[in-house]
Coordinates of C-alpha atoms in Angstrom, one line a residue:
M23 CA 50.0 111.0 95.1
R24 CA 53.1 112.8 96.2
T25 CA 55.0 114.5 92.7
V26 CA 58.4 113.1 92.5
T27 CA 61.1 114.4 89.7
V28 CA 64.4 111.9 88.9
L29 CA 67.4 113.6 87.9
G30 CA 69.6 111.2 86.2
S31 CA 67.2 108.5 86.1
T32 CA 69.0 106.6 83.6
G33 CA 72.0 106.1 85.6
S34 CA 72.4 103.4 88.5
I35 CA 71.0 105.2 91.6
G36 CA 68.0 106.5 88.6
C37 CA 67.5 103.0 88.0
S38 CA 67.6 101.7 91.4
T39 CA 65.0 105.0 92.0
V40 CA 62.3 103.9 89.0
D41 CA 62.3 100.6 90.1
L42 CA 60.6 101.4 93.7
L43 CA 58.9 104.0 91.4
Q44 CA 57.0 101.0 89.5
Q45 CA 56.5 98.6 92.9
A46 CA 54.4 101.9 94.2
R47 CA 53.2 103.5 91.4
D48 CA 49.7 104.4 93.1
Q49 CA 51.5 107.0 95.3
F50 CA 53.3 108.4 93.0
R51 CA 53.1 111.0 89.7
V52 CA 56.4 111.2 87.8
R53 CA 56.2 114.9 86.8
A54 CA 60.2 114.6 85.2
L55 CA 62.5 112.1 84.5
V56 CA 65.7 113.9 83.4
G57 CA 68.3 111.3 81.6
G58 CA 72.1 111.6 80.1
K59 CA 72.4 110.4 77.1
N60 CA 70.5 107.3 76.5
A61 CA 67.1 107.5 74.8
A62 CA 66.2 104.1 74.8
R63 CA 66.2 103.4 78.7
L64 CA 64.5 107.1 79.7
A65 CA 62.0 106.5 76.6
E66 CA 61.4 102.8 78.2
Q67 CA 61.4 104.5 81.5
A68 CA 59.0 107.2 80.5
L69 CA 56.6 105.0 79.2
N70 CA 56.2 102.8 82.4
L71 CA 56.0 105.5 85.1
K72 CA 53.5 107.5 82.8
A73 CA 55.7 110.2 83.2
E74 CA 54.8 114.0 82.1
L75 CA 58.1 115.1 80.8
A76 CA 61.2 113.3 79.5
V77 CA 64.5 114.9 79.3
L78 CA 68.0 114.3 77.7
A79 CA 70.9 116.2 78.6
D80 CA 72.3 114.9 75.4
E81 CA 70.9 117.3 72.6
S82 CA 72.2 114.4 69.8
A83 CA 70.3 111.9 71.3
L84 CA 67.2 114.1 71.4
D85 CA 65.7 112.8 67.6
E86 CA 66.1 109.6 68.7
L87 CA 64.0 110.1 72.2
R88 CA 60.8 111.5 69.7
G89 CA 61.0 109.0 68.0
L90 CA 61.1 106.6 70.8
L91 CA 58.1 108.4 73.2
A92 CA 56.0 110.0 69.9
G93 CA 52.2 109.5 70.2
S94 CA 52.3 109.0 73.9
G95 CA 51.7 112.2 75.2
V96 CA 54.9 112.5 77.4
K97 CA 56.7 116.1 76.6
V98 CA 60.5 115.6 75.8
A99 CA 63.0 118.0 75.3
G100 CA 66.8 118.6 75.6
G101 CA 70.2 120.3 75.9
R102 CA 71.6 121.9 79.6
Q103 CA 68.7 124.9 80.5
A104 CA 66.2 122.5 79.8
V105 CA 67.4 120.1 81.8
I106 CA 67.5 122.7 84.9
E107 CA 64.1 123.6 83.7
A108 CA 62.9 120.4 84.4
A109 CA 64.8 120.2 88.3
A110 CA 63.0 123.6 88.6
V111 CA 59.8 122.0 88.3
P112 CA 57.4 122.4 91.3
V113 CA 57.2 118.5 93.2
D114 CA 56.9 116.9 96.5
W115 CA 60.0 114.9 96.4
T116 CA 63.3 114.5 93.9
M117 CA 66.0 112.0 93.3
A118 CA 69.2 114.4 92.3
A119 CA 71.3 111.8 91.3
I120 CA 73.3 113.3 88.2
T121 CA 76.6 113.1 88.6
G122 CA 79.7 115.3 88.9
A123 CA 79.8 119.2 88.8
A124 CA 77.1 118.7 85.6
G125 CA 75.1 118.3 88.6
L126 CA 75.1 121.0 91.0
E127 CA 72.5 124.1 89.1
P128 CA 70.3 121.2 88.5
T129 CA 69.9 120.3 92.3
L130 CA 70.1 123.8 93.2
A131 CA 66.9 124.8 90.6
A132 CA 65.2 122.3 92.7
V133 CA 66.4 122.8 96.2
R134 CA 64.4 126.6 95.1
N135 CA 61.4 124.7 95.3
G136 CA 61.2 124.0 99.0
G137 CA 60.2 120.1 98.3
S138 CA 62.4 116.7 99.6
I139 CA 65.6 116.8 97.5
A140 CA 67.1 113.2 97.6
L141 CA 70.8 113.4 97.7
A142 CA 72.8 111.7 95.7
N143 CA 75.1 114.2 94.1
K144 CA 78.0 114.3 96.0
E145 CA 79.0 117.4 94.3
A146 CA 76.1 119.6 95.6
L147 CA 77.8 119.7 99.4
V148 CA 81.4 119.1 98.4
C149 CA 81.6 121.5 95.9
A150 CA 79.0 123.9 97.0
G151 CA 78.0 123.5 100.6
D152 CA 77.6 126.5 101.6
V153 CA 75.7 128.0 98.5
M154 CA 73.8 124.8 98.7
L155 CA 73.2 124.8 102.0
R156 CA 72.3 128.7 102.2
A157 CA 69.8 127.6 99.1
V158 CA 68.0 124.8 101.5
A159 CA 67.4 127.4 104.7
D160 CA 66.1 129.7 102.3
A161 CA 63.3 127.9 100.5
G162 CA 62.6 125.8 103.6
A163 CA 63.7 122.9 101.7
T164 CA 64.6 119.2 103.5
L165 CA 68.2 117.4 102.8
L166 CA 67.8 113.5 102.6
P167 CA 70.8 111.6 102.0
V168 CA 71.1 108.9 99.5
D169 CA 74.5 107.9 100.2
S170 CA 74.2 104.7 102.4
E171 CA 76.6 105.6 104.3
H172 CA 74.7 109.4 105.1
N173 CA 71.6 107.5 104.9
A174 CA 72.4 105.1 107.5
V175 CA 73.6 107.8 110.2
F176 CA 70.4 109.7 109.5
Q177 CA 68.6 106.6 110.7
A178 CA 70.7 106.2 113.7
M179 CA 69.9 109.7 114.5
A180 CA 66.7 110.5 114.1
D181 CA 65.7 112.7 116.7
R182 CA 68.3 114.8 115.1
Q183 CA 70.1 115.7 118.6
T184 CA 73.2 116.6 117.2
D185 CA 75.0 118.0 120.4
E186 CA 74.7 114.5 121.9
V187 CA 76.7 113.1 118.9
E188 CA 80.4 113.0 120.0
K189 CA 81.1 111.4 116.8
I190 CA 79.9 109.2 113.7
I191 CA 81.4 106.7 111.5
L192 CA 81.2 105.9 107.9
T193 CA 82.6 103.0 106.9
A194 CA 83.7 101.9 103.5
S195 CA 84.1 98.6 102.0
G196 CA 88.3 98.7 101.2
G197 CA 87.6 98.5 97.4
P198 CA 89.5 96.2 95.2
F199 CA 92.5 97.3 96.6
R200 CA 92.2 96.3 100.2
K201 CA 94.9 94.3 100.8
A202 CA 96.2 94.9 97.3
T203 CA 100.4 96.0 97.9
L204 CA 101.8 99.4 96.7
E205 CA 103.3 97.9 94.2
E206 CA 100.5 95.6 92.6
M207 CA 98.4 98.8 93.2
R208 CA 100.7 100.9 90.5
A209 CA 100.1 98.3 88.5
A210 CA 96.5 97.9 88.8
T211 CA 94.7 98.0 85.2
P212 CA 90.8 100.0 85.3
A213 CA 89.7 96.7 84.8
Q214 CA 90.8 95.9 87.8
A215 CA 89.5 98.7 89.7
L216 CA 85.9 98.5 87.9
K217 CA 85.2 95.5 90.1
H218 CA 84.0 96.2 93.2
P219 CA 84.1 93.8 96.1
T220 CA 80.7 94.4 97.0
W221 CA 78.7 97.0 94.8
S222 CA 77.0 97.2 91.7
M223 CA 77.9 100.8 90.5
G224 CA 78.6 103.0 87.6
A225 CA 82.6 103.2 87.0
K226 CA 83.3 106.7 88.5
I227 CA 82.2 105.7 91.4
S228 CA 83.8 102.3 91.2
I229 CA 87.3 104.1 90.5
D230 CA 86.3 106.5 93.7
S231 CA 86.0 103.3 96.1
A232 CA 89.1 101.7 94.8
T233 CA 91.0 104.9 95.7
M234 CA 88.7 105.8 98.9
F235 CA 88.2 109.0 97.1
N236 CA 84.8 108.1 97.4
K237 CA 84.6 107.9 101.2
G238 CA 86.6 111.2 101.5
L239 CA 84.3 113.0 99.4
E240 CA 81.5 111.0 101.8
V241 CA 83.5 112.4 104.9
I242 CA 83.2 116.6 103.4
E243 CA 79.8 115.5 102.5
A244 CA 78.5 114.4 106.0
A245 CA 80.4 117.5 107.7
R246 CA 77.5 119.5 105.5
I247 CA 75.1 117.1 106.0
F248 CA 75.3 116.7 110.2
G249 CA 77.0 119.8 111.2
L250 CA 80.1 118.3 111.9
T251 CA 83.6 119.7 112.4
E252 CA 86.1 116.6 110.2
D253 CA 87.3 115.5 114.1
R254 CA 84.3 114.3 114.6
I255 CA 83.6 112.0 111.8
G256 CA 85.7 109.0 111.3
V257 CA 86.0 106.2 108.7
L258 CA 86.2 102.4 109.5
V259 CA 86.8 99.7 106.5
H260 CA 84.4 97.2 106.8
P261 CA 84.6 94.5 103.7
Q262 CA 81.2 93.0 104.3
S263 CA 79.2 96.5 103.9
V264 CA 76.2 95.2 106.5
V265 CA 76.8 98.1 108.8
H266 CA 77.0 101.3 106.6
G267 CA 77.1 104.0 109.3
M268 CA 77.6 104.5 112.9
V269 CA 76.7 107.1 115.5
Q270 CA 78.4 107.3 118.9
Y271 CA 76.6 109.7 121.5
T272 CA 78.1 111.4 124.6
D273 CA 77.1 109.5 127.2
G274 CA 79.0 105.3 125.4
S275 CA 76.0 104.1 123.4
L276 CA 77.1 103.2 119.3
I277 CA 74.2 103.0 117.0
A278 CA 74.7 101.0 113.9
Q279 CA 72.3 101.0 110.5
M280 CA 72.9 97.5 108.8
G281 CA 71.2 95.8 106.2
S282 CA 71.7 94.5 102.5
A283 CA 74.7 95.7 99.8
D284 CA 71.1 97.2 98.2
M285 CA 70.9 101.0 97.6
R286 CA 67.0 100.5 97.1
I287 CA 67.2 100.6 100.6
P288 CA 68.9 104.3 101.1
I289 CA 66.4 105.3 98.7
A290 CA 63.0 103.9 99.9
H291 CA 64.0 105.6 103.2
T292 CA 63.9 108.9 101.1
L293 CA 61.5 108.2 99.0
A294 CA 58.6 107.1 101.6
W295 CA 60.5 109.6 104.6
P296 CA 59.6 110.1 107.6
R297 CA 57.8 107.3 106.7
R298 CA 58.9 103.7 105.9
M299 CA 58.1 101.2 102.6
G300 CA 58.3 98.1 101.5
T301 CA 60.8 97.3 99.0
T302 CA 62.0 93.5 96.8
S303 CA 65.4 93.9 98.9
S304 CA 67.2 91.1 100.0
R305 CA 66.9 90.6 103.9
L306 CA 69.8 90.7 106.2
D307 CA 70.9 87.6 107.1
L308 CA 73.7 87.5 109.7
A309 CA 74.1 84.7 110.8
A310 CA 75.3 83.5 107.3
F311 CA 78.6 86.2 107.6
G312 CA 79.1 84.7 111.0
T313 CA 81.7 87.4 111.5
L314 CA 81.9 91.4 110.5
E315 CA 85.4 92.3 110.6
F316 CA 86.4 96.5 111.2
T317 CA 89.5 98.1 110.6
T318 CA 91.4 101.4 110.3
P319 CA 92.0 103.0 106.9
D320 CA 95.8 103.0 105.8
E321 CA 96.2 106.3 104.7
V322 CA 99.6 105.5 103.2
R323 CA 97.9 103.2 100.4
F324 CA 94.8 105.3 100.5
P325 CA 96.5 109.4 100.6
A326 CA 92.7 110.4 99.5
L327 CA 91.3 110.1 103.5
R328 CA 93.8 112.4 103.9
L329 CA 93.8 114.8 100.9
A330 CA 90.0 114.8 101.8
R331 CA 90.4 115.9 105.0
Q332 CA 92.8 118.7 104.6
A333 CA 90.0 120.1 101.8
L334 CA 87.6 119.9 104.3
R335 CA 89.8 121.9 107.1
A336 CA 91.0 124.7 104.4
G337 CA 87.1 125.1 103.6
R338 CA 86.2 127.8 100.8
A339 CA 86.9 126.4 97.6
A340 CA 89.9 123.8 98.6
P341 CA 86.6 120.8 97.8
A342 CA 85.6 121.5 94.7
I343 CA 89.2 121.9 93.4
L344 CA 89.8 118.6 94.8
S345 CA 86.6 116.9 93.8
A346 CA 87.3 119.0 89.8
A347 CA 90.9 117.8 89.8
N348 CA 90.0 114.3 90.5
E349 CA 87.0 113.6 88.1
I350 CA 89.6 114.2 85.2
A351 CA 92.2 111.9 86.6
V352 CA 89.5 109.0 87.0
E353 CA 88.6 109.7 83.4
A354 CA 92.5 109.6 82.6
F355 CA 92.9 106.4 84.4
L356 CA 90.2 105.5 82.3
R357 CA 91.4 105.8 79.0
E358 CA 95.1 103.9 80.5
Q359 CA 96.7 107.7 81.0
I360 CA 97.6 107.4 83.5
A361 CA 98.6 104.9 86.9
F362 CA 96.4 104.2 89.5
L363 CA 98.4 106.0 92.3
D364 CA 98.7 109.0 89.3
I365 CA 95.4 109.4 90.6
A366 CA 95.9 111.2 94.0
R367 CA 99.1 112.7 93.0
V368 CA 97.5 114.4 90.7
V369 CA 94.5 115.7 93.0
E370 CA 97.5 116.6 95.3
E371 CA 99.4 118.7 92.8
V372 CA 96.2 120.5 92.4
M373 CA 95.2 121.3 95.5
D374 CA 98.8 122.5 96.1
A375 CA 99.0 124.5 93.1
L376 CA 95.5 126.0 93.6
G377 CA 95.0 126.7 97.0
A378 CA 91.7 127.5 99.1
P379 CA 90.3 130.7 97.2
P380 CA 86.9 132.4 98.7
A381 CA 84.0 130.0 96.6
D382 CA 80.2 131.9 98.3
T383 CA 78.5 132.2 95.1
L384 CA 77.3 129.3 92.5
E385 CA 79.7 131.4 89.6
S386 CA 82.7 131.0 92.3
V387 CA 82.5 127.2 92.7
L388 CA 82.0 126.7 89.0
H389 CA 84.8 129.1 88.5
W390 CA 87.4 126.7 90.3
D391 CA 86.0 124.0 89.2
A392 CA 87.0 124.7 85.9
E393 CA 90.7 125.8 86.8
A394 CA 91.2 122.6 88.3
R395 CA 90.3 120.8 85.7
R396 CA 92.8 122.5 83.2
A397 CA 95.2 122.4 86.3
A398 CA 94.6 118.9 86.4
T399 CA 94.3 118.4 82.4
S400 CA 97.8 119.9 82.1
R401 CA 99.6 117.4 84.7
I402 CA 98.1 114.2 82.6
P403 CA 101.2 114.4 80.1
A404 CA 103.5 114.4 82.9
C405 CA 102.7 111.6 84.4
V406 CA 103.0 109.7 81.3
A407 CA 106.3 110.6 81.1

């Protein structure tokens, strides 16, 4: 049996991972489940999967977790250090799905074990790409992309012959404001922005999809995963979300990966890699769609793509600064402290103010992450005014 750990098990990606593990109990042994603050959900997962260890990042819910798992034999822990220690437990496969900068240290701890890392934490490569890739090389670990777009490219580039790749293409649904005017986007509410037309995701990722910051971060992540320069990574808006990614080869061949909009498909691909496993995901019926649309993104209405490419070209700490400022701006929008279009404005102002300082250690990455958060927070009142 392969040993596994799920970091972020109570989130959207984590729950999909747990669902797959429950369907294949005889193939996997769960060593650790790490959740945020949902003690009831974590306890249910731990009992169902007979996990050895259950850890909550939020210690305030630890007593509740202990009570729910009393007498079960599942070890319980809580707090930041406990999360990192759980991530460091040697396993064959780790799902790295703790979102935001909070996932950097746990993901790095898992990488150092040298196993397979199913990467669903964008910030690991966006913010700390050089640090993370150096650790992967030193430990002999294997990075397996979970994002549907990167996983699609990974599947279409099965031979890993990047020297024969002309470019890769990531697809974007366009989010809820794909056809909205700037005036409509300026007046958009959090409730409207959270209504993704295709995918069911957490609040942060849903807002990032609406602004297309999600796709911008994916461009940066793709550059790290596949070793490609910014000009070899394209983006197309594809509202049906049937084609998740494509690879254009130098001979003119264009290979696409398609599937239903279900994150269990890319997760299952990484969980069983290099083989495949069965899932209960719905099968794609192309005849039901009839027509598939592809258009070029509008960077006037969606400046996030331009800002992300700018950060990728600048390198160093610029991607970490972009990501951290975006997190603060999204939180402010969800609290109705700023308008929807202010999200990109705050990020751009922070990027202009902080530039691209060196970030070759995790400590420096975390330093500039904190600086970007402070700079973004200081700009929120100005947006309200």
